[in-house]
């Protein structure tokens, strides 16, 4: 991108009076796309309530950087067939956590996990006792990417939820388009199917006539929304105007994206199978099936070029169910077990069993990506799937030594098949920076707050 084009984008933002609110996003709009024949993609695979149990002893691999193994019975054992596609991390701290208002470890973790910025002070949310705080301090990685490299796909990003219950709060939100701007997940795979593959698109993915009709309909809706928003702008205070300007800028980006021709789907694009008779998507008993449907639709959306950025959110932080699909189900709620003492062996055995089920879901998604051929490899080779959670161990809400696993090399951005352990530990901002740069934001010095250091995570590339 030329300096003239960058200047025009800066002037565009400043012309809308949103410079203060949008300043963190200016570098993100200067991103470059992937140069390979296939797009680079990022999937955030989030499971809640930390990696409990005997973490990190029953989670981390054995061995060295390239000769590591997963011991029998360990949480990550099911990922052994993907060893050459993985990067397992140790010694990465969610350092911004310690500078956040402590409203409770789980919601605080959600505010920091993908932003790398301490949560805001305030009394909007109460975590129990005298602990309280406000919303997030900045954009999350997935939404920052949506506003930059996501602009050339029909859907800038897809945010999917598996039984995410309750009103908007740090317990239920982990994606943010800006400070104090949470983005809700889509809990219904049926609604997702209709949104991404609905109407004529289900019969012929990428049908230009259908896509043109949908683009025209969406443009007309955006025109009406813009008129309404502009009409009320004069009634807002300075803070409200900044947020409104950010929304207007985002809407104009959507208009630009919708006006561009949709590229034809690749050879790996397959029409998603019908979802069948609707089920109660919020029932705890249906969590495995809802998760499976979401994962299949997400893989199809990526393969068909509908988006390059997917966030899959498995539940709230923390969760209170007993995993009723397990045999036997947990003896008490997952959250209650997560606070059991490490000397409570019965509780730790149950937690390990629950964590192994989560690892199985992660592997199931990798299986879907690996099944899509792309060139001499598969879609997994051009994607990175980050498995993350909001705490390390939940019985003490620990933010040190977070359990991160990456799968897929993002089109050559990362060298896989390695177990990386950092001593001394490093802030997770560096991991977020590496992912952002891998997706094409090469001029970005850091993601989140620079107070925790700048630059990418050493050794990934």
Short mmCIF file of C-alpha atoms in Angstrom, two decimals:
data_model
loop_
_atom_site.label_atom_id
_atom_site.label_comp_id
_atom_site.label_asym_id
_atom_site.label_seq_id
_atom_site.Cartn_x
_atom_site.Cartn_y
_atom_site.Cartn_z
CA UNK A 1 0.00 0.00 0.00
CA UNK A 2 1.38 3.42 -0.94
CA UNK A 3 1.93 6.22 1.56
CA UNK A 4 -0.67 8.25 -0.36
CA UNK A 5 -3.30 5.54 0.19
CA UNK A 6 -2.44 5.30 3.88
CA UNK A 7 -2.71 9.07 4.23
CA UNK A 8 -6.13 9.04 2.57
CA UNK A 9 -7.33 6.44 5.05
CA UNK A 10 -6.03 8.48 7.97
CA UNK A 11 -7.76 11.58 6.60
CA UNK A 12 -10.94 9.58 6.10
CA UNK A 13 -11.01 8.55 9.77
CA UNK A 14 -10.15 12.04 11.00
CA UNK A 15 -12.84 13.51 8.77
CA UNK A 16 -15.43 11.57 10.71
CA UNK A 17 -14.25 13.03 14.01
CA UNK A 18 -13.39 9.57 15.35
CA UNK A 19 -9.62 9.93 15.54
CA UNK A 20 -9.48 9.41 19.31
CA UNK A 21 -11.72 6.35 19.31
CA UNK A 22 -10.24 4.85 16.14
CA UNK A 23 -6.55 5.70 16.60
CA UNK A 24 -5.73 2.10 17.67
CA UNK A 25 -7.25 0.84 14.42
CA UNK A 26 -5.28 3.03 11.97
CA UNK A 27 -2.31 0.61 11.78
CA UNK A 28 -4.76 -2.24 11.35
CA UNK A 29 -6.22 -0.65 8.23
CA UNK A 30 -2.76 -0.61 6.68
CA UNK A 31 -2.58 -4.39 6.65
CA UNK A 32 -1.43 -6.48 3.75
CA UNK A 33 -3.20 -9.65 2.69
CA UNK A 34 -1.59 -13.05 2.27
CA UNK A 35 0.50 -13.42 -0.88
CA UNK A 36 0.12 -17.17 -1.34
CA UNK A 37 -2.41 -18.73 -3.68
CA UNK A 38 -4.72 -19.49 -0.76
CA UNK A 39 -5.88 -17.03 1.90
CA UNK A 40 -4.41 -17.11 5.36
CA UNK A 41 -7.03 -17.74 8.00
CA UNK A 42 -7.32 -17.49 11.78
CA UNK A 43 -9.69 -19.39 14.06
CA UNK A 44 -10.00 -18.60 17.77
CA UNK A 45 -11.12 -21.77 19.55
CA UNK A 46 -12.13 -20.72 23.07
CA UNK A 47 -13.10 -23.04 25.91
CA UNK A 48 -13.99 -21.56 29.28
CA UNK A 49 -13.11 -22.03 32.94
CA UNK A 50 -9.38 -22.41 32.41
CA UNK A 51 -7.36 -25.56 31.87
CA UNK A 52 -8.19 -27.02 35.23
CA UNK A 53 -7.15 -30.31 36.71
CA UNK A 54 -3.48 -31.07 37.24
CA UNK A 55 -2.42 -28.19 35.00
CA UNK A 56 0.26 -27.84 33.83
CA UNK A 57 1.58 -31.27 34.77
CA UNK A 58 -1.11 -33.27 32.97
CA UNK A 59 -1.27 -30.84 30.03
CA UNK A 60 2.23 -30.03 28.88
CA UNK A 61 4.15 -32.36 26.56
CA UNK A 62 7.20 -34.36 27.53
CA UNK A 63 10.51 -33.91 25.74
CA UNK A 64 12.13 -31.05 23.86
CA UNK A 65 11.25 -28.55 21.18
CA UNK A 66 10.92 -30.99 18.28
CA UNK A 67 11.04 -34.43 19.94
CA UNK A 68 8.11 -33.82 22.29
CA UNK A 69 5.43 -36.42 23.00
CA UNK A 70 2.05 -36.44 24.71
CA UNK A 71 2.08 -38.91 27.63
CA UNK A 72 -0.66 -41.51 27.78
CA UNK A 73 -3.71 -40.16 29.61
CA UNK A 74 -2.61 -36.54 29.30
CA UNK A 75 -5.08 -33.85 28.27
CA UNK A 76 -3.46 -33.31 24.86
CA UNK A 77 -2.92 -37.01 24.06
CA UNK A 78 -5.65 -37.00 21.42
CA UNK A 79 -3.65 -34.41 19.43
CA UNK A 80 -0.69 -36.77 18.91
CA UNK A 81 -1.57 -37.45 15.22
CA UNK A 82 -1.29 -33.69 14.60
CA UNK A 83 2.10 -33.29 16.27
CA UNK A 84 3.76 -31.97 13.08
CA UNK A 85 1.00 -29.36 12.71
CA UNK A 86 1.11 -28.07 16.30
CA UNK A 87 2.90 -25.41 18.31
CA UNK A 88 2.45 -25.97 22.05
CA UNK A 89 3.43 -23.02 24.24
CA UNK A 90 4.64 -22.78 27.83
CA UNK A 91 5.75 -19.69 29.73
CA UNK A 92 3.35 -17.21 28.15
CA UNK A 93 1.59 -15.00 30.73
CA UNK A 94 -1.56 -12.93 30.29
CA UNK A 95 0.34 -10.09 31.94
CA UNK A 96 -2.26 -7.39 31.32
CA UNK A 97 -4.55 -9.35 33.65
CA UNK A 98 -2.63 -8.20 36.73
CA UNK A 99 -3.24 -4.53 35.92
CA UNK A 100 -7.01 -4.93 35.47
CA UNK A 101 -9.73 -4.15 38.01
CA UNK A 102 -10.29 -7.53 39.61
CA UNK A 103 -14.00 -8.27 39.23
CA UNK A 104 -13.25 -11.99 39.36
CA UNK A 105 -10.74 -14.07 37.46
CA UNK A 106 -13.02 -15.40 34.74
CA UNK A 107 -14.59 -12.15 33.47
CA UNK A 108 -11.29 -10.32 33.89
CA UNK A 109 -9.64 -13.00 31.80
CA UNK A 110 -12.25 -12.60 29.07
CA UNK A 111 -11.57 -8.85 28.86
CA UNK A 112 -7.80 -9.39 28.47
CA UNK A 113 -7.57 -12.64 26.55
CA UNK A 114 -7.85 -11.31 22.98
CA UNK A 115 -7.21 -7.60 23.64
CA UNK A 116 -3.91 -7.55 25.53
CA UNK A 117 -5.22 -4.47 27.33
CA UNK A 118 -6.29 -4.23 30.99
CA UNK A 119 -10.01 -3.95 31.55
CA UNK A 120 -11.47 -0.57 32.41
CA UNK A 121 -12.11 0.61 35.94
CA UNK A 122 -15.68 1.23 37.05
CA UNK A 123 -18.63 -0.17 38.92
CA UNK A 124 -20.64 -1.44 35.95
CA UNK A 125 -19.97 -5.09 36.76
CA UNK A 126 -19.62 -6.74 40.14
CA UNK A 127 -17.62 -9.92 40.56
CA UNK A 128 -18.63 -10.55 44.15
CA UNK A 129 -17.66 -8.87 47.40
CA UNK A 130 -16.09 -5.48 46.79
CA UNK A 131 -14.66 -6.40 43.39
CA UNK A 132 -15.96 -4.47 40.41
CA UNK A 133 -14.92 -3.14 37.03
CA UNK A 134 -15.99 -1.90 33.64
CA UNK A 135 -15.80 -3.17 30.07
CA UNK A 136 -12.76 -3.93 27.91
CA UNK A 137 -10.04 -1.42 27.10
CA UNK A 138 -9.63 -2.09 23.39
CA UNK A 139 -10.46 -4.21 20.36
CA UNK A 140 -10.01 -7.97 20.42
CA UNK A 141 -7.71 -9.62 17.89
CA UNK A 142 -10.50 -11.22 15.88
CA UNK A 143 -12.43 -7.96 15.49
CA UNK A 144 -9.32 -5.89 14.75
CA UNK A 145 -8.54 -8.35 11.97
CA UNK A 146 -12.14 -8.17 10.80
CA UNK A 147 -11.73 -4.42 10.37
CA UNK A 148 -8.54 -4.87 8.37
CA UNK A 149 -7.90 -8.09 6.45
CA UNK A 150 -11.51 -9.21 6.75
CA UNK A 151 -12.79 -6.43 4.54
CA UNK A 152 -12.35 -8.37 1.29
CA UNK A 153 -14.65 -11.28 2.18
CA UNK A 154 -18.47 -11.34 2.33
CA UNK A 155 -18.28 -11.70 6.12
CA UNK A 156 -15.49 -9.82 7.87
CA UNK A 157 -15.61 -12.41 10.66
CA UNK A 158 -17.92 -15.01 12.10
CA UNK A 159 -18.42 -15.18 15.87
CA UNK A 160 -20.14 -18.40 16.93
CA UNK A 161 -21.40 -19.31 20.38
CA UNK A 162 -22.17 -22.69 21.93
CA UNK A 163 -24.79 -22.13 24.64
CA UNK A 164 -23.51 -18.68 25.60
CA UNK A 165 -26.19 -17.69 28.10
CA UNK A 166 -27.09 -14.42 29.78
CA UNK A 167 -27.03 -10.73 28.97
CA UNK A 168 -23.99 -8.87 27.73
CA UNK A 169 -21.27 -8.86 30.40
CA UNK A 170 -17.61 -9.84 30.76
CA UNK A 171 -18.88 -13.31 31.67
CA UNK A 172 -20.49 -13.75 28.25
CA UNK A 173 -18.39 -11.63 25.86
CA UNK A 174 -14.81 -12.09 24.67
CA UNK A 175 -14.86 -10.26 21.31
CA UNK A 176 -14.87 -6.47 21.09
CA UNK A 177 -14.86 -4.07 18.14
CA UNK A 178 -13.41 -1.29 20.33
CA UNK A 179 -13.29 -0.08 23.94
CA UNK A 180 -16.56 -0.97 25.72
CA UNK A 181 -17.97 -2.35 22.45
CA UNK A 182 -18.74 -6.08 22.95
CA UNK A 183 -19.77 -8.22 19.98
CA UNK A 184 -22.36 -10.94 20.69
CA UNK A 185 -21.87 -14.48 19.37
CA UNK A 186 -24.42 -16.31 17.23
CA UNK A 187 -25.72 -19.22 19.30
CA UNK A 188 -27.90 -20.77 16.61
CA UNK A 189 -26.27 -22.82 13.84
CA UNK A 190 -29.59 -22.60 12.00
CA UNK A 191 -29.38 -18.81 11.92
CA UNK A 192 -25.72 -19.07 10.90
CA UNK A 193 -26.60 -21.45 8.05
CA UNK A 194 -29.28 -19.06 6.76
CA UNK A 195 -27.01 -16.06 7.09
CA UNK A 196 -24.00 -17.52 5.30
CA UNK A 197 -25.46 -20.15 3.01
CA UNK A 198 -29.16 -19.26 2.99
CA UNK A 199 -31.51 -18.80 0.05
CA UNK A 200 -30.10 -19.61 -3.36
CA UNK A 201 -26.56 -19.80 -2.01
CA UNK A 202 -27.34 -23.21 -0.48
CA UNK A 203 -28.18 -24.57 -3.90
CA UNK A 204 -25.15 -23.07 -5.62
CA UNK A 205 -22.49 -21.63 -3.37
CA UNK A 206 -21.17 -18.49 -5.02
CA UNK A 207 -24.06 -18.06 -7.51
CA UNK A 208 -23.30 -14.53 -8.82
CA UNK A 209 -26.98 -13.65 -9.32
CA UNK A 210 -27.87 -14.64 -5.77
CA UNK A 211 -24.85 -12.86 -4.32
CA UNK A 212 -25.65 -9.69 -6.26
CA UNK A 213 -29.23 -9.73 -4.98
CA UNK A 214 -28.05 -10.20 -1.40
CA UNK A 215 -25.48 -7.42 -1.77
CA UNK A 216 -28.13 -5.07 -3.12
CA UNK A 217 -30.50 -5.89 -0.26
CA UNK A 218 -27.82 -5.36 2.34
CA UNK A 219 -26.72 -2.08 0.76
CA UNK A 220 -30.27 -0.74 0.94
CA UNK A 221 -30.47 -1.66 4.62
CA UNK A 222 -27.14 0.05 5.33
CA UNK A 223 -28.30 3.20 3.57
CA UNK A 224 -31.32 3.40 5.87
CA UNK A 225 -29.21 2.73 8.96
CA UNK A 226 -26.73 5.42 7.99
CA UNK A 227 -29.51 7.97 7.59
CA UNK A 228 -30.97 7.10 10.99
CA UNK A 229 -27.59 7.26 12.72
CA UNK A 230 -26.71 10.58 11.14
CA UNK A 231 -30.06 11.97 12.24
CA UNK A 232 -29.36 11.31 15.92
CA UNK A 233 -25.66 12.19 15.88
CA UNK A 234 -26.27 15.80 16.83
CA UNK A 235 -28.06 14.69 20.01
CA UNK A 236 -25.09 12.77 21.40
CA UNK A 237 -22.29 13.86 23.67
CA UNK A 238 -18.63 13.67 22.71
CA UNK A 239 -18.22 10.05 23.84
CA UNK A 240 -21.37 8.95 22.09
CA UNK A 241 -20.34 10.67 18.87
CA UNK A 242 -17.00 8.86 18.89
CA UNK A 243 -18.70 5.48 19.25
CA UNK A 244 -21.22 6.38 16.57
CA UNK A 245 -18.45 7.48 14.22
CA UNK A 246 -16.73 4.15 14.76
CA UNK A 247 -19.94 2.36 13.84
CA UNK A 248 -20.42 4.51 10.73
CA UNK A 249 -16.86 3.78 9.62
CA UNK A 250 -17.47 0.06 10.11
CA UNK A 251 -20.71 0.28 8.11
CA UNK A 252 -18.93 2.00 5.25
CA UNK A 253 -16.33 -0.75 5.27
CA UNK A 254 -19.16 -3.27 4.97
CA UNK A 255 -20.62 -1.31 2.04
CA UNK A 256 -17.26 -1.39 0.29
CA UNK A 257 -16.91 -5.11 0.89
CA UNK A 258 -20.44 -5.85 -0.36
CA UNK A 259 -19.90 -3.82 -3.52
CA UNK A 260 -16.90 -5.89 -4.54
CA UNK A 261 -17.34 -9.03 -6.64
CA UNK A 262 -17.23 -12.21 -4.61
CA UNK A 263 -14.39 -14.47 -5.79
CA UNK A 264 -15.45 -17.91 -6.99
CA UNK A 265 -15.23 -20.65 -4.35
CA UNK A 266 -12.22 -22.92 -4.37
CA UNK A 267 -12.23 -26.60 -5.21
CA UNK A 268 -12.58 -27.46 -1.52
CA UNK A 269 -15.85 -25.55 -1.20
CA UNK A 270 -18.65 -27.97 -0.48
CA UNK A 271 -22.29 -27.20 0.17
CA UNK A 272 -22.96 -27.73 3.91
CA UNK A 273 -25.26 -30.63 4.68
CA UNK A 274 -28.78 -29.75 5.86
CA UNK A 275 -28.93 -29.30 9.63
CA UNK A 276 -32.10 -31.34 10.05
CA UNK A 277 -34.91 -30.82 12.53
CA UNK A 278 -34.17 -27.84 14.80
CA UNK A 279 -33.15 -28.58 18.37
CA UNK A 280 -32.96 -26.39 21.46
CA UNK A 281 -29.56 -24.76 20.90
CA UNK A 282 -29.38 -23.46 24.47
CA UNK A 283 -29.93 -26.83 26.15
CA UNK A 284 -26.87 -28.10 27.99
CA UNK A 285 -27.65 -31.61 26.75
CA UNK A 286 -27.27 -30.41 23.15
CA UNK A 287 -23.89 -28.71 23.54
CA UNK A 288 -21.92 -31.44 21.68
CA UNK A 289 -24.33 -31.41 18.72
CA UNK A 290 -24.51 -27.60 18.52
CA UNK A 291 -20.72 -27.44 18.68
CA UNK A 292 -20.44 -30.01 15.89
CA UNK A 293 -22.84 -28.07 13.65
CA UNK A 294 -21.03 -24.80 14.27
CA UNK A 295 -17.65 -26.37 13.51
CA UNK A 296 -18.86 -27.87 10.24
CA UNK A 297 -20.42 -24.59 9.14
CA UNK A 298 -17.29 -22.67 10.13
CA UNK A 299 -15.09 -25.01 8.10
CA UNK A 300 -17.41 -24.65 5.10
CA UNK A 301 -17.45 -20.86 5.40
CA UNK A 302 -13.64 -20.79 5.42
CA UNK A 303 -13.35 -23.20 2.49
CA UNK A 304 -15.90 -21.25 0.44
CA UNK A 305 -14.18 -17.91 0.98
CA UNK A 306 -17.05 -16.44 3.00
CA UNK A 307 -14.66 -15.32 5.74
CA UNK A 308 -11.06 -15.65 6.89
CA UNK A 309 -11.68 -15.10 10.61
CA UNK A 310 -13.78 -17.33 12.88
CA UNK A 311 -14.20 -17.21 16.64
CA UNK A 312 -15.84 -20.21 18.30
CA UNK A 313 -16.88 -19.52 21.89
CA UNK A 314 -17.77 -22.58 23.95
CA UNK A 315 -20.02 -21.20 26.69
CA UNK A 316 -19.69 -18.55 29.40
CA UNK A 317 -16.82 -17.84 31.74
CA UNK A 318 -17.20 -19.70 33.98
CA UNK A 319 -19.71 -22.42 33.19
CA UNK A 320 -21.98 -24.08 35.71
CA UNK A 321 -23.14 -27.26 33.96
CA UNK A 322 -22.05 -30.82 34.71
CA UNK A 323 -21.27 -31.91 31.13
CA UNK A 324 -24.39 -34.13 31.08
CA UNK A 325 -23.25 -35.77 27.83
CA UNK A 326 -20.33 -37.47 29.60
CA UNK A 327 -20.76 -40.95 31.04
CA UNK A 328 -20.90 -40.48 33.91
CA UNK A 329 -21.55 -36.76 34.03
CA UNK A 330 -19.50 -34.61 36.40
CA UNK A 331 -20.42 -35.05 40.06
CA UNK A 332 -21.01 -31.30 40.44
CA UNK A 333 -20.71 -28.22 38.25
CA UNK A 334 -17.59 -27.77 36.18
CA UNK A 335 -16.97 -24.41 37.85
CA UNK A 336 -17.28 -25.83 41.35
CA UNK A 337 -14.86 -28.63 40.50
CA UNK A 338 -12.42 -26.12 39.04
CA UNK A 339 -12.01 -24.55 42.48
CA UNK A 340 -11.21 -27.83 44.20
CA UNK A 341 -7.83 -28.08 45.89
CA UNK A 342 -5.06 -29.69 43.88
CA UNK A 343 -4.87 -32.33 46.62
CA UNK A 344 -8.48 -33.38 45.91
CA UNK A 345 -7.61 -36.26 43.60
CA UNK A 346 -11.22 -37.23 42.85
CA UNK A 347 -11.99 -33.70 41.64
CA UNK A 348 -8.77 -33.52 39.62
CA UNK A 349 -9.61 -36.80 37.88
CA UNK A 350 -12.99 -35.41 36.87
CA UNK A 351 -11.46 -32.19 35.64
CA UNK A 352 -8.92 -34.05 33.55
CA UNK A 353 -11.76 -36.05 31.99
CA UNK A 354 -13.61 -32.84 31.13
CA UNK A 355 -10.45 -31.28 29.66
CA UNK A 356 -9.80 -34.34 27.51
CA UNK A 357 -13.31 -33.96 26.06
CA UNK A 358 -12.49 -30.36 25.14
CA UNK A 359 -9.26 -31.49 23.49
CA UNK A 360 -11.35 -33.94 21.49
CA UNK A 361 -13.51 -31.10 20.17
CA UNK A 362 -10.41 -29.18 19.16
CA UNK A 363 -9.13 -32.23 17.29
CA UNK A 364 -12.52 -32.71 15.61
CA UNK A 365 -12.24 -29.20 14.17
CA UNK A 366 -8.69 -29.86 12.96
CA UNK A 367 -10.02 -32.99 11.24
CA UNK A 368 -12.50 -30.84 9.31
CA UNK A 369 -9.80 -28.43 8.12
CA UNK A 370 -7.42 -31.23 7.18
CA UNK A 371 -10.15 -32.83 5.03
CA UNK A 372 -10.18 -29.82 2.66
CA UNK A 373 -7.40 -30.08 0.01
CA UNK A 374 -5.56 -26.91 -0.96
CA UNK A 375 -2.67 -27.23 -3.40
CA UNK A 376 -0.14 -29.74 -2.13
CA UNK A 377 -1.55 -29.50 1.40
CA UNK A 378 -4.85 -28.86 3.15
CA UNK A 379 -6.81 -25.93 4.50
CA UNK A 380 -5.22 -26.57 7.91
CA UNK A 381 -1.84 -25.63 6.43
CA UNK A 382 -3.18 -22.18 5.48
CA UNK A 383 -4.97 -21.67 8.79
CA UNK A 384 -3.94 -21.25 12.41
CA UNK A 385 -6.35 -22.42 15.08
CA UNK A 386 -5.56 -20.91 18.49
CA UNK A 387 -6.96 -22.86 21.44
CA UNK A 388 -7.22 -20.46 24.38
CA UNK A 389 -9.04 -19.94 27.67
CA UNK A 390 -9.44 -17.11 30.17
CA UNK A 391 -7.45 -18.55 33.09
CA UNK A 392 -4.61 -20.99 33.49
CA UNK A 393 -5.76 -22.75 36.67
CA UNK A 394 -9.15 -21.72 37.95
CA UNK A 395 -8.78 -22.64 41.60
CA UNK A 396 -6.60 -19.55 41.99
CA UNK A 397 -7.58 -17.60 38.82
CA UNK A 398 -3.98 -17.78 37.68
CA UNK A 399 -2.96 -15.78 34.60
CA UNK A 400 0.62 -17.05 34.52
CA UNK A 401 1.77 -19.80 32.15
CA UNK A 402 -1.38 -19.81 30.06
CA UNK A 403 -2.31 -23.00 28.16
CA UNK A 404 -1.97 -22.09 24.47
CA UNK A 405 -1.99 -24.50 21.56
CA UNK A 406 -1.73 -23.46 17.91
CA UNK A 407 -2.49 -25.77 15.01
CA UNK A 408 -1.70 -25.01 11.38
CA UNK A 409 1.06 -22.88 9.86
CA UNK A 410 -1.07 -20.01 8.47
CA UNK A 411 0.28 -20.38 4.95
CA UNK A 412 3.92 -20.57 6.03
CA UNK A 413 3.78 -17.80 8.63
CA UNK A 414 4.65 -20.25 11.45
CA UNK A 415 6.91 -23.29 11.79
CA UNK A 416 4.86 -26.08 13.31
CA UNK A 417 5.77 -29.35 14.99
CA UNK A 418 7.33 -27.66 18.00
CA UNK A 419 6.98 -27.28 21.75
CA UNK A 420 8.18 -23.82 22.80
CA UNK A 421 8.89 -23.06 26.44
CA UNK A 422 9.88 -19.53 27.48
CA UNK A 423 12.09 -18.78 30.49
CA UNK A 424 11.67 -16.13 31.73
CA UNK A 425 8.03 -15.94 30.79
CA UNK A 426 6.77 -13.53 28.13
CA UNK A 427 3.52 -11.52 27.84
CA UNK A 428 0.74 -12.91 25.67
CA UNK A 429 0.65 -9.61 23.76
CA UNK A 430 3.56 -11.02 21.78
CA UNK A 431 1.45 -14.01 20.75
CA UNK A 432 -1.37 -11.72 19.66
CA UNK A 433 1.13 -9.63 17.70
CA UNK A 434 2.49 -12.71 15.94
CA UNK A 435 -0.99 -13.78 14.91
CA UNK A 436 -1.85 -10.30 13.65
CA UNK A 437 1.38 -10.08 11.67
CA UNK A 438 0.87 -13.58 10.29
CA UNK A 439 -2.49 -12.48 8.93
CA UNK A 440 -0.78 -9.66 7.02
CA UNK A 441 -0.51 -6.79 9.50
CA UNK A 442 3.25 -6.71 9.13
CA UNK A 443 3.71 -3.06 10.14
CA UNK A 444 2.08 -3.64 13.54
CA UNK A 445 4.69 -3.30 16.31
CA UNK A 446 2.49 -4.69 19.08
CA UNK A 447 -1.07 -5.72 19.71
CA UNK A 448 -2.74 -4.41 22.82
CA UNK A 449 -0.92 -2.30 25.36
CA UNK A 450 2.78 -1.60 24.62
CA UNK A 451 3.37 -1.50 28.38
CA UNK A 452 4.07 -5.23 28.23
CA UNK A 453 6.67 -5.10 25.51
CA UNK A 454 6.58 -4.88 21.75
CA UNK A 455 7.22 -7.26 18.90
CA UNK A 456 6.11 -10.79 18.08
CA UNK A 457 6.64 -13.98 20.03
CA UNK A 458 10.16 -15.24 19.36
CA UNK A 459 10.52 -18.54 17.58
CA UNK A 460 7.10 -18.85 15.94
CA UNK A 461 8.12 -17.83 12.44
#
